[in-house]
PDB file of N, CA, C and O in Angstrom:
ATOM      1  N   UNK A  12     -39.196  48.554-148.580  1.00  0.00           N
ATOM      2  CA  UNK A  12     -40.114  47.947-147.662  1.00  0.00           C
ATOM      3  C   UNK A  12     -40.353  46.502-148.113  1.00  0.00           C
ATOM      4  O   UNK A  12     -40.630  46.244-149.265  1.00  0.00           O
ATOM      5  N   UNK A  13     -40.230  45.570-147.204  1.00  0.00           N
ATOM      6  CA  UNK A  13     -40.435  44.171-147.576  1.00  0.00           C
ATOM      7  C   UNK A  13     -41.848  43.742-147.205  1.00  0.00           C
ATOM      8  O   UNK A  13     -42.477  44.290-146.307  1.00  0.00           O
ATOM      9  N   UNK A  14     -42.302  42.772-147.946  1.00  0.00           N
ATOM     10  CA  UNK A  14     -43.625  42.230-147.653  1.00  0.00           C
ATOM     11  C   UNK A  14     -43.452  40.840-147.078  1.00  0.00           C
ATOM     12  O   UNK A  14     -42.468  40.159-147.334  1.00  0.00           O
ATOM     13  N   UNK A  15     -44.429  40.430-146.315  1.00  0.00           N
ATOM     14  CA  UNK A  15     -44.386  39.090-145.725  1.00  0.00           C
ATOM     15  C   UNK A  15     -44.509  38.059-146.842  1.00  0.00           C
ATOM     16  O   UNK A  15     -45.196  38.288-147.832  1.00  0.00           O
ATOM     17  N   UNK A  16     -43.835  36.944-146.685  1.00  0.00           N
ATOM     18  CA  UNK A  16     -43.955  35.907-147.718  1.00  0.00           C
ATOM     19  C   UNK A  16     -45.389  35.386-147.787  1.00  0.00           C
ATOM     20  O   UNK A  16     -46.106  35.367-146.787  1.00  0.00           O
ATOM     21  N   UNK A  17     -45.767  35.002-148.975  1.00  0.00           N
ATOM     22  CA  UNK A  17     -47.111  34.472-149.166  1.00  0.00           C
ATOM     23  C   UNK A  17     -47.254  33.149-148.421  1.00  0.00           C
ATOM     24  O   UNK A  17     -46.302  32.373-148.315  1.00  0.00           O
ATOM     25  N   UNK A  18     -48.421  32.935-147.898  1.00  0.00           N
ATOM     26  CA  UNK A  18     -48.689  31.671-147.210  1.00  0.00           C
ATOM     27  C   UNK A  18     -48.673  30.539-148.232  1.00  0.00           C
ATOM     28  O   UNK A  18     -49.114  30.718-149.367  1.00  0.00           O
ATOM     29  N   UNK A  19     -48.171  29.388-147.844  1.00  0.00           N
ATOM     30  CA  UNK A  19     -48.160  28.269-148.791  1.00  0.00           C
ATOM     31  C   UNK A  19     -49.587  27.846-149.138  1.00  0.00           C
ATOM     32  O   UNK A  19     -50.497  27.990-148.329  1.00  0.00           O
ATOM     33  N   UNK A  20     -49.734  27.368-150.347  1.00  0.00           N
ATOM     34  CA  UNK A  20     -51.048  26.891-150.779  1.00  0.00           C
ATOM     35  C   UNK A  20     -51.431  25.694-149.925  1.00  0.00           C
ATOM     36  O   UNK A  20     -50.575  24.904-149.532  1.00  0.00           O
ATOM     37  N   UNK A  21     -52.720  25.570-149.615  1.00  0.00           N
ATOM     38  CA  UNK A  21     -53.126  24.410-148.818  1.00  0.00           C
ATOM     39  C   UNK A  21     -52.861  23.117-149.587  1.00  0.00           C
ATOM     40  O   UNK A  21     -52.952  23.082-150.815  1.00  0.00           O
ATOM     41  N   UNK A  22     -52.509  22.097-148.865  1.00  0.00           N
ATOM     42  CA  UNK A  22     -52.216  20.806-149.493  1.00  0.00           C
ATOM     43  C   UNK A  22     -53.486  20.238-150.117  1.00  0.00           C
ATOM     44  O   UNK A  22     -54.562  20.343-149.550  1.00  0.00           O
ATOM     45  N   UNK A  23     -53.324  19.665-151.291  1.00  0.00           N
ATOM     46  CA  UNK A  23     -54.450  19.028-151.964  1.00  0.00           C
ATOM     47  C   UNK A  23     -54.722  17.722-151.240  1.00  0.00           C
ATOM     48  O   UNK A  23     -53.811  16.958-150.943  1.00  0.00           O
ATOM     49  N   UNK A  24     -55.992  17.472-150.954  1.00  0.00           N
ATOM     50  CA  UNK A  24     -56.363  16.260-150.225  1.00  0.00           C
ATOM     51  C   UNK A  24     -57.314  15.428-151.072  1.00  0.00           C
ATOM     52  O   UNK A  24     -57.846  15.890-152.068  1.00  0.00           O
ATOM     53  N   UNK A  25     -57.516  14.209-150.661  1.00  0.00           N
ATOM     54  CA  UNK A  25     -58.466  13.334-151.330  1.00  0.00           C
ATOM     55  C   UNK A  25     -57.927  12.819-152.648  1.00  0.00           C
ATOM     56  O   UNK A  25     -56.715  12.825-152.897  1.00  0.00           O
ATOM     57  N   UNK A  26     -58.840  12.367-153.521  1.00  0.00           N
ATOM     58  CA  UNK A  26     -58.422  11.771-154.793  1.00  0.00           C
ATOM     59  C   UNK A  26     -57.532  12.685-155.630  1.00  0.00           C
ATOM     60  O   UNK A  26     -56.615  12.213-156.296  1.00  0.00           O
ATOM     61  N   UNK A  27     -57.773  13.991-155.564  1.00  0.00           N
ATOM     62  CA  UNK A  27     -56.997  14.926-156.385  1.00  0.00           C
ATOM     63  C   UNK A  27     -55.523  14.942-156.007  1.00  0.00           C
ATOM     64  O   UNK A  27     -54.684  15.350-156.809  1.00  0.00           O
ATOM     65  N   UNK A  28     -55.185  14.458-154.821  1.00  0.00           N
ATOM     66  CA  UNK A  28     -53.772  14.436-154.430  1.00  0.00           C
ATOM     67  C   UNK A  28     -52.960  13.481-155.305  1.00  0.00           C
ATOM     68  O   UNK A  28     -51.742  13.590-155.389  1.00  0.00           O
ATOM     69  N   UNK A  29     -53.631  12.559-155.984  1.00  0.00           N
ATOM     70  CA  UNK A  29     -52.953  11.621-156.881  1.00  0.00           C
ATOM     71  C   UNK A  29     -52.738  12.195-158.285  1.00  0.00           C
ATOM     72  O   UNK A  29     -51.987  11.626-159.069  1.00  0.00           O
ATOM     73  N   UNK A  30     -53.427  13.270-158.619  1.00  0.00           N
ATOM     74  CA  UNK A  30     -53.431  13.748-159.999  1.00  0.00           C
ATOM     75  C   UNK A  30     -52.051  14.060-160.579  1.00  0.00           C
ATOM     76  O   UNK A  30     -51.773  13.665-161.709  1.00  0.00           O
ATOM     77  N   UNK A  31     -51.170  14.748-159.861  1.00  0.00           N
ATOM     78  CA  UNK A  31     -49.847  15.014-160.461  1.00  0.00           C
ATOM     79  C   UNK A  31     -49.099  13.736-160.829  1.00  0.00           C
ATOM     80  O   UNK A  31     -48.476  13.655-161.894  1.00  0.00           O
ATOM     81  N   UNK A  32     -49.163  12.733-159.962  1.00  0.00           N
ATOM     82  CA  UNK A  32     -48.433  11.498-160.275  1.00  0.00           C
ATOM     83  C   UNK A  32     -49.114  10.716-161.392  1.00  0.00           C
ATOM     84  O   UNK A  32     -48.440  10.031-162.171  1.00  0.00           O
ATOM     85  N   UNK A  33     -50.433  10.819-161.525  1.00  0.00           N
ATOM     86  CA  UNK A  33     -51.139  10.158-162.630  1.00  0.00           C
ATOM     87  C   UNK A  33     -50.696  10.772-163.957  1.00  0.00           C
ATOM     88  O   UNK A  33     -50.378  10.052-164.911  1.00  0.00           O
ATOM     89  N   UNK A  34     -50.672  12.092-164.011  1.00  0.00           N
ATOM     90  CA  UNK A  34     -50.231  12.762-165.248  1.00  0.00           C
ATOM     91  C   UNK A  34     -48.801  12.391-165.594  1.00  0.00           C
ATOM     92  O   UNK A  34     -48.489  12.098-166.759  1.00  0.00           O
ATOM     93  N   UNK A  35     -47.939  12.379-164.599  1.00  0.00           N
ATOM     94  CA  UNK A  35     -46.527  12.076-164.846  1.00  0.00           C
ATOM     95  C   UNK A  35     -46.345  10.632-165.305  1.00  0.00           C
ATOM     96  O   UNK A  35     -45.611  10.369-166.262  1.00  0.00           O
ATOM     97  N   UNK A  36     -47.011   9.702-164.648  1.00  0.00           N
ATOM     98  CA  UNK A  36     -46.798   8.290-164.954  1.00  0.00           C
ATOM     99  C   UNK A  36     -47.415   7.864-166.278  1.00  0.00           C
ATOM    100  O   UNK A  36     -46.829   7.069-167.013  1.00  0.00           O
ATOM    101  N   UNK A  37     -48.609   8.381-166.596  1.00  0.00           N
ATOM    102  CA  UNK A  37     -49.329   7.882-167.766  1.00  0.00           C
ATOM    103  C   UNK A  37     -49.336   8.845-168.949  1.00  0.00           C
ATOM    104  O   UNK A  37     -49.808   8.494-170.022  1.00  0.00           O
ATOM    105  N   UNK A  38     -48.823  10.058-168.755  1.00  0.00           N
ATOM    106  CA  UNK A  38     -48.615  10.978-169.868  1.00  0.00           C
ATOM    107  C   UNK A  38     -49.862  11.620-170.462  1.00  0.00           C
ATOM    108  O   UNK A  38     -49.802  12.152-171.565  1.00  0.00           O
ATOM    109  N   UNK A  39     -50.956  11.578-169.758  1.00  0.00           N
ATOM    110  CA  UNK A  39     -52.187  12.241-170.222  1.00  0.00           C
ATOM    111  C   UNK A  39     -52.618  13.249-169.163  1.00  0.00           C
ATOM    112  O   UNK A  39     -52.471  12.996-167.971  1.00  0.00           O
ATOM    113  N   UNK A  40     -53.193  14.361-169.603  1.00  0.00           N
ATOM    114  CA  UNK A  40     -53.682  15.333-168.617  1.00  0.00           C
ATOM    115  C   UNK A  40     -54.888  14.775-167.856  1.00  0.00           C
ATOM    116  O   UNK A  40     -55.645  13.938-168.382  1.00  0.00           O
ATOM    117  N   UNK A  41     -55.061  15.228-166.644  1.00  0.00           N
ATOM    118  CA  UNK A  41     -56.173  14.750-165.816  1.00  0.00           C
ATOM    119  C   UNK A  41     -57.513  15.004-166.491  1.00  0.00           C
ATOM    120  O   UNK A  41     -58.411  14.159-166.421  1.00  0.00           O
ATOM    121  N   UNK A  42     -57.658  16.124-167.164  1.00  0.00           N
ATOM    122  CA  UNK A  42     -58.936  16.414-167.846  1.00  0.00           C
ATOM    123  C   UNK A  42     -59.297  15.287-168.818  1.00  0.00           C
ATOM    124  O   UNK A  42     -60.465  14.907-168.930  1.00  0.00           O
ATOM    125  N   UNK A  43     -58.297  14.752-169.496  1.00  0.00           N
ATOM    126  CA  UNK A  43     -58.549  13.657-170.430  1.00  0.00           C
ATOM    127  C   UNK A  43     -58.983  12.388-169.691  1.00  0.00           C
ATOM    128  O   UNK A  43     -59.922  11.705-170.107  1.00  0.00           O
ATOM    129  N   UNK A  44     -58.303  12.073-168.585  1.00  0.00           N
ATOM    130  CA  UNK A  44     -58.690  10.904-167.801  1.00  0.00           C
ATOM    131  C   UNK A  44     -60.112  11.044-167.269  1.00  0.00           C
ATOM    132  O   UNK A  44     -60.889  10.083-167.283  1.00  0.00           O
ATOM    133  N   UNK A  45     -60.455  12.241-166.810  1.00  0.00           N
ATOM    134  CA  UNK A  45     -61.798  12.451-166.268  1.00  0.00           C
ATOM    135  C   UNK A  45     -62.854  12.296-167.353  1.00  0.00           C
ATOM    136  O   UNK A  45     -63.931  11.737-167.102  1.00  0.00           O
ATOM    137  N   UNK A  46     -62.555  12.743-168.562  1.00  0.00           N
ATOM    138  CA  UNK A  46     -63.479  12.547-169.689  1.00  0.00           C
ATOM    139  C   UNK A  46     -63.631  11.067-170.025  1.00  0.00           C
ATOM    140  O   UNK A  46     -64.727  10.608-170.341  1.00  0.00           O
ATOM    141  N   UNK A  47     -62.534  10.330-169.972  1.00  0.00           N
ATOM    142  CA  UNK A  47     -62.578   8.896-170.250  1.00  0.00           C
ATOM    143  C   UNK A  47     -63.499   8.200-169.251  1.00  0.00           C
ATOM    144  O   UNK A  47     -64.371   7.415-169.629  1.00  0.00           O
ATOM    145  N   UNK A  48     -63.307   8.491-167.980  1.00  0.00           N
ATOM    146  CA  UNK A  48     -64.143   7.860-166.946  1.00  0.00           C
ATOM    147  C   UNK A  48     -65.591   8.293-167.103  1.00  0.00           C
ATOM    148  O   UNK A  48     -66.508   7.461-167.081  1.00  0.00           O
ATOM    149  N   UNK A  49     -65.810   9.578-167.278  1.00  0.00           N
ATOM    150  CA  UNK A  49     -67.173  10.099-167.371  1.00  0.00           C
ATOM    151  C   UNK A  49     -67.890   9.575-168.616  1.00  0.00           C
ATOM    152  O   UNK A  49     -69.110   9.421-168.608  1.00  0.00           O
ATOM    153  N   UNK A  50     -67.152   9.272-169.669  1.00  0.00           N
ATOM    154  CA  UNK A  50     -67.745   8.785-170.904  1.00  0.00           C
ATOM    155  C   UNK A  50     -68.006   7.292-170.923  1.00  0.00           C
ATOM    156  O   UNK A  50     -68.617   6.775-171.860  1.00  0.00           O
ATOM    157  N   UNK A  51     -67.567   6.598-169.898  1.00  0.00           N
ATOM    158  CA  UNK A  51     -67.768   5.150-169.857  1.00  0.00           C
ATOM    159  C   UNK A  51     -69.233   4.825-169.584  1.00  0.00           C
ATOM    160  O   UNK A  51     -69.892   5.496-168.782  1.00  0.00           O
ATOM    161  N   UNK A  52     -69.749   3.750-170.203  1.00  0.00           N
ATOM    162  CA  UNK A  52     -71.114   3.335-169.899  1.00  0.00           C
ATOM    163  C   UNK A  52     -71.224   2.648-168.532  1.00  0.00           C
ATOM    164  O   UNK A  52     -72.329   2.442-168.031  1.00  0.00           O
ATOM    165  N   UNK A  53     -70.094   2.316-167.935  1.00  0.00           N
ATOM    166  CA  UNK A  53     -70.104   1.681-166.614  1.00  0.00           C
ATOM    167  C   UNK A  53     -70.479   2.708-165.559  1.00  0.00           C
ATOM    168  O   UNK A  53     -70.169   3.898-165.699  1.00  0.00           O
ATOM    169  N   UNK A  54     -71.122   2.265-164.483  1.00  0.00           N
ATOM    170  CA  UNK A  54     -71.541   3.212-163.453  1.00  0.00           C
ATOM    171  C   UNK A  54     -71.064   2.854-162.049  1.00  0.00           C
ATOM    172  O   UNK A  54     -70.949   3.731-161.201  1.00  0.00           O
ATOM    173  N   UNK A  55     -70.763   1.590-161.806  1.00  0.00           N
ATOM    174  CA  UNK A  55     -70.339   1.184-160.467  1.00  0.00           C
ATOM    175  C   UNK A  55     -68.848   1.451-160.279  1.00  0.00           C
ATOM    176  O   UNK A  55     -68.038   1.253-161.189  1.00  0.00           O
ATOM    177  N   UNK A  56     -68.522   1.882-159.070  1.00  0.00           N
ATOM    178  CA  UNK A  56     -67.158   2.279-158.752  1.00  0.00           C
ATOM    179  C   UNK A  56     -66.132   1.207-159.136  1.00  0.00           C
ATOM    180  O   UNK A  56     -65.188   1.480-159.884  1.00  0.00           O
ATOM    181  N   UNK A  57     -66.301   0.004-158.611  1.00  0.00           N
ATOM    182  CA  UNK A  57     -65.289  -1.029-158.850  1.00  0.00           C
ATOM    183  C   UNK A  57     -65.283  -1.520-160.294  1.00  0.00           C
ATOM    184  O   UNK A  57     -64.248  -1.970-160.781  1.00  0.00           O
ATOM    185  N   UNK A  58     -66.406  -1.435-160.979  1.00  0.00           N
ATOM    186  CA  UNK A  58     -66.411  -1.766-162.413  1.00  0.00           C
ATOM    187  C   UNK A  58     -65.532  -0.785-163.175  1.00  0.00           C
ATOM    188  O   UNK A  58     -64.743  -1.181-164.042  1.00  0.00           O
ATOM    189  N   UNK A  59     -65.677   0.489-162.856  1.00  0.00           N
ATOM    190  CA  UNK A  59     -64.867   1.518-163.508  1.00  0.00           C
ATOM    191  C   UNK A  59     -63.386   1.361-163.176  1.00  0.00           C
ATOM    192  O   UNK A  59     -62.526   1.489-164.048  1.00  0.00           O
ATOM    193  N   UNK A  60     -63.088   1.069-161.921  1.00  0.00           N
ATOM    194  CA  UNK A  60     -61.696   0.873-161.517  1.00  0.00           C
ATOM    195  C   UNK A  60     -61.093  -0.298-162.290  1.00  0.00           C
ATOM    196  O   UNK A  60     -60.001  -0.189-162.864  1.00  0.00           O
ATOM    197  N   UNK A  61     -61.792  -1.416-162.325  1.00  0.00           N
ATOM    198  CA  UNK A  61     -61.302  -2.583-163.053  1.00  0.00           C
ATOM    199  C   UNK A  61     -61.106  -2.311-164.532  1.00  0.00           C
ATOM    200  O   UNK A  61     -60.137  -2.761-165.145  1.00  0.00           O
ATOM    201  N   UNK A  62     -62.014  -1.551-165.103  1.00  0.00           N
ATOM    202  CA  UNK A  62     -61.938  -1.190-166.521  1.00  0.00           C
ATOM    203  C   UNK A  62     -60.703  -0.339-166.805  1.00  0.00           C
ATOM    204  O   UNK A  62     -59.966  -0.591-167.766  1.00  0.00           O
ATOM    205  N   UNK A  63     -60.449   0.667-165.968  1.00  0.00           N
ATOM    206  CA  UNK A  63     -59.259   1.505-166.158  1.00  0.00           C
ATOM    207  C   UNK A  63     -57.977   0.683-166.020  1.00  0.00           C
ATOM    208  O   UNK A  63     -57.010   0.891-166.759  1.00  0.00           O
ATOM    209  N   UNK A  64     -57.983  -0.240-165.092  1.00  0.00           N
ATOM    210  CA  UNK A  64     -56.805  -1.081-164.891  1.00  0.00           C
ATOM    211  C   UNK A  64     -56.566  -1.992-166.099  1.00  0.00           C
ATOM    212  O   UNK A  64     -55.434  -2.119-166.566  1.00  0.00           O
ATOM    213  N   UNK A  65     -57.629  -2.609-166.613  1.00  0.00           N
ATOM    214  CA  UNK A  65     -57.446  -3.558-167.715  1.00  0.00           C
ATOM    215  C   UNK A  65     -57.269  -2.877-169.066  1.00  0.00           C
ATOM    216  O   UNK A  65     -56.462  -3.311-169.884  1.00  0.00           O
ATOM    217  N   UNK A  66     -58.002  -1.807-169.313  1.00  0.00           N
ATOM    218  CA  UNK A  66     -57.957  -1.145-170.623  1.00  0.00           C
ATOM    219  C   UNK A  66     -56.808  -0.146-170.762  1.00  0.00           C
ATOM    220  O   UNK A  66     -56.307   0.071-171.862  1.00  0.00           O
ATOM    221  N   UNK A  67     -56.428   0.486-169.670  1.00  0.00           N
ATOM    222  CA  UNK A  67     -55.432   1.555-169.746  1.00  0.00           C
ATOM    223  C   UNK A  67     -54.179   1.278-168.926  1.00  0.00           C
ATOM    224  O   UNK A  67     -53.251   2.088-168.922  1.00  0.00           O
ATOM    225  N   UNK A  68     -54.147   0.173-168.192  1.00  0.00           N
ATOM    226  CA  UNK A  68     -52.962  -0.182-167.430  1.00  0.00           C
ATOM    227  C   UNK A  68     -52.712   0.657-166.192  1.00  0.00           C
ATOM    228  O   UNK A  68     -51.589   0.700-165.696  1.00  0.00           O
ATOM    229  N   UNK A  69     -53.741   1.310-165.671  1.00  0.00           N
ATOM    230  CA  UNK A  69     -53.566   2.115-164.464  1.00  0.00           C
ATOM    231  C   UNK A  69     -53.423   1.206-163.255  1.00  0.00           C
ATOM    232  O   UNK A  69     -53.996   0.112-163.217  1.00  0.00           O
ATOM    233  N   UNK A  70     -52.678   1.679-162.280  1.00  0.00           N
ATOM    234  CA  UNK A  70     -52.608   0.990-161.005  1.00  0.00           C
ATOM    235  C   UNK A  70     -53.911   1.193-160.247  1.00  0.00           C
ATOM    236  O   UNK A  70     -54.691   2.110-160.541  1.00  0.00           O
ATOM    237  N   UNK A  71     -54.138   0.354-159.250  1.00  0.00           N
ATOM    238  CA  UNK A  71     -55.402   0.400-158.521  1.00  0.00           C
ATOM    239  C   UNK A  71     -55.641   1.760-157.850  1.00  0.00           C
ATOM    240  O   UNK A  71     -56.722   2.323-157.953  1.00  0.00           O
ATOM    241  N   UNK A  72     -54.637   2.279-157.174  1.00  0.00           N
ATOM    242  CA  UNK A  72     -54.803   3.554-156.473  1.00  0.00           C
ATOM    243  C   UNK A  72     -55.102   4.712-157.414  1.00  0.00           C
ATOM    244  O   UNK A  72     -55.943   5.562-157.115  1.00  0.00           O
ATOM    245  N   UNK A  73     -54.427   4.744-158.553  1.00  0.00           N
ATOM    246  CA  UNK A  73     -54.661   5.811-159.526  1.00  0.00           C
ATOM    247  C   UNK A  73     -56.051   5.690-160.134  1.00  0.00           C
ATOM    248  O   UNK A  73     -56.774   6.687-160.271  1.00  0.00           O
ATOM    249  N   UNK A  74     -56.439   4.479-160.507  1.00  0.00           N
ATOM    250  CA  UNK A  74     -57.769   4.269-161.070  1.00  0.00           C
ATOM    251  C   UNK A  74     -58.839   4.640-160.045  1.00  0.00           C
ATOM    252  O   UNK A  74     -59.831   5.307-160.368  1.00  0.00           O
ATOM    253  N   UNK A  75     -58.641   4.224-158.818  1.00  0.00           N
ATOM    254  CA  UNK A  75     -59.586   4.518-157.744  1.00  0.00           C
ATOM    255  C   UNK A  75     -59.741   6.023-157.535  1.00  0.00           C
ATOM    256  O   UNK A  75     -60.847   6.527-157.347  1.00  0.00           O
ATOM    257  N   UNK A  76     -58.642   6.751-157.571  1.00  0.00           N
ATOM    258  CA  UNK A  76     -58.686   8.198-157.374  1.00  0.00           C
ATOM    259  C   UNK A  76     -59.487   8.885-158.480  1.00  0.00           C
ATOM    260  O   UNK A  76     -60.309   9.767-158.212  1.00  0.00           O
ATOM    261  N   UNK A  77     -59.257   8.495-159.722  1.00  0.00           N
ATOM    262  CA  UNK A  77     -59.994   9.090-160.839  1.00  0.00           C
ATOM    263  C   UNK A  77     -61.482   8.798-160.738  1.00  0.00           C
ATOM    264  O   UNK A  77     -62.321   9.695-160.884  1.00  0.00           O
ATOM    265  N   UNK A  78     -61.814   7.546-160.462  1.00  0.00           N
ATOM    266  CA  UNK A  78     -63.225   7.157-160.372  1.00  0.00           C
ATOM    267  C   UNK A  78     -63.898   7.868-159.202  1.00  0.00           C
ATOM    268  O   UNK A  78     -65.010   8.394-159.341  1.00  0.00           O
ATOM    269  N   UNK A  79     -63.249   7.894-158.060  1.00  0.00           N
ATOM    270  CA  UNK A  79     -63.829   8.567-156.890  1.00  0.00           C
ATOM    271  C   UNK A  79     -64.105  10.034-157.186  1.00  0.00           C
ATOM    272  O   UNK A  79     -65.157  10.568-156.814  1.00  0.00           O
ATOM    273  N   UNK A  80     -63.192  10.694-157.873  1.00  0.00           N
ATOM    274  CA  UNK A  80     -63.362  12.110-158.198  1.00  0.00           C
ATOM    275  C   UNK A  80     -64.550  12.319-159.134  1.00  0.00           C
ATOM    276  O   UNK A  80     -65.373  13.207-158.914  1.00  0.00           O
ATOM    277  N   UNK A  81     -64.659  11.490-160.172  1.00  0.00           N
ATOM    278  CA  UNK A  81     -65.752  11.627-161.118  1.00  0.00           C
ATOM    279  C   UNK A  81     -67.093  11.334-160.452  1.00  0.00           C
ATOM    280  O   UNK A  81     -68.053  12.079-160.601  1.00  0.00           O
ATOM    281  N   UNK A  82     -67.151  10.248-159.699  1.00  0.00           N
ATOM    282  CA  UNK A  82     -68.420   9.890-159.070  1.00  0.00           C
ATOM    283  C   UNK A  82     -68.843  10.900-158.014  1.00  0.00           C
ATOM    284  O   UNK A  82     -70.033  11.180-157.870  1.00  0.00           O
ATOM    285  N   UNK A  83     -67.897  11.474-157.300  1.00  0.00           N
ATOM    286  CA  UNK A  83     -68.233  12.518-156.322  1.00  0.00           C
ATOM    287  C   UNK A  83     -68.843  13.729-157.027  1.00  0.00           C
ATOM    288  O   UNK A  83     -69.774  14.343-156.519  1.00  0.00           O
ATOM    289  N   UNK A  84     -68.317  14.057-158.205  1.00  0.00           N
ATOM    290  CA  UNK A  84     -68.866  15.180-158.974  1.00  0.00           C
ATOM    291  C   UNK A  84     -70.263  14.903-159.481  1.00  0.00           C
ATOM    292  O   UNK A  84     -71.090  15.811-159.579  1.00  0.00           O
ATOM    293  N   UNK A  85     -70.560  13.659-159.798  1.00  0.00           N
ATOM    294  CA  UNK A  85     -71.903  13.293-160.269  1.00  0.00           C
ATOM    295  C   UNK A  85     -72.927  13.388-159.137  1.00  0.00           C
ATOM    296  O   UNK A  85     -74.090  13.639-159.387  1.00  0.00           O
ATOM    297  N   UNK A  86     -72.482  13.165-157.919  1.00  0.00           N
ATOM    298  CA  UNK A  86     -73.408  13.137-156.774  1.00  0.00           C
ATOM    299  C   UNK A  86     -73.641  14.499-156.156  1.00  0.00           C
ATOM    300  O   UNK A  86     -74.279  14.590-155.126  1.00  0.00           O
ATOM    301  N   UNK A  87     -73.118  15.538-156.756  1.00  0.00           N
ATOM    302  CA  UNK A  87     -73.302  16.893-156.193  1.00  0.00           C
ATOM    303  C   UNK A  87     -74.557  17.513-156.716  1.00  0.00           C
ATOM    304  O   UNK A  87     -75.093  17.359-157.674  1.00  0.00           O
TER     305      UNK A  87
END
């Protein structure tokens, strides 16, 4: 007896959709990046983005995705 194939997992949307490429490009797990952002004394979105770009060499989109994810979690 055969079973129906499992439904595909829903596509990841929002900032988290960047996470696989961030891990691949920069060689650190997302959990580590999220700790780095969360541990920063900076609080404004664009300050954090600029900091990640200058201190860690992240591209704008990747830095923005990490910051957006962390700040969204703080606002819950």
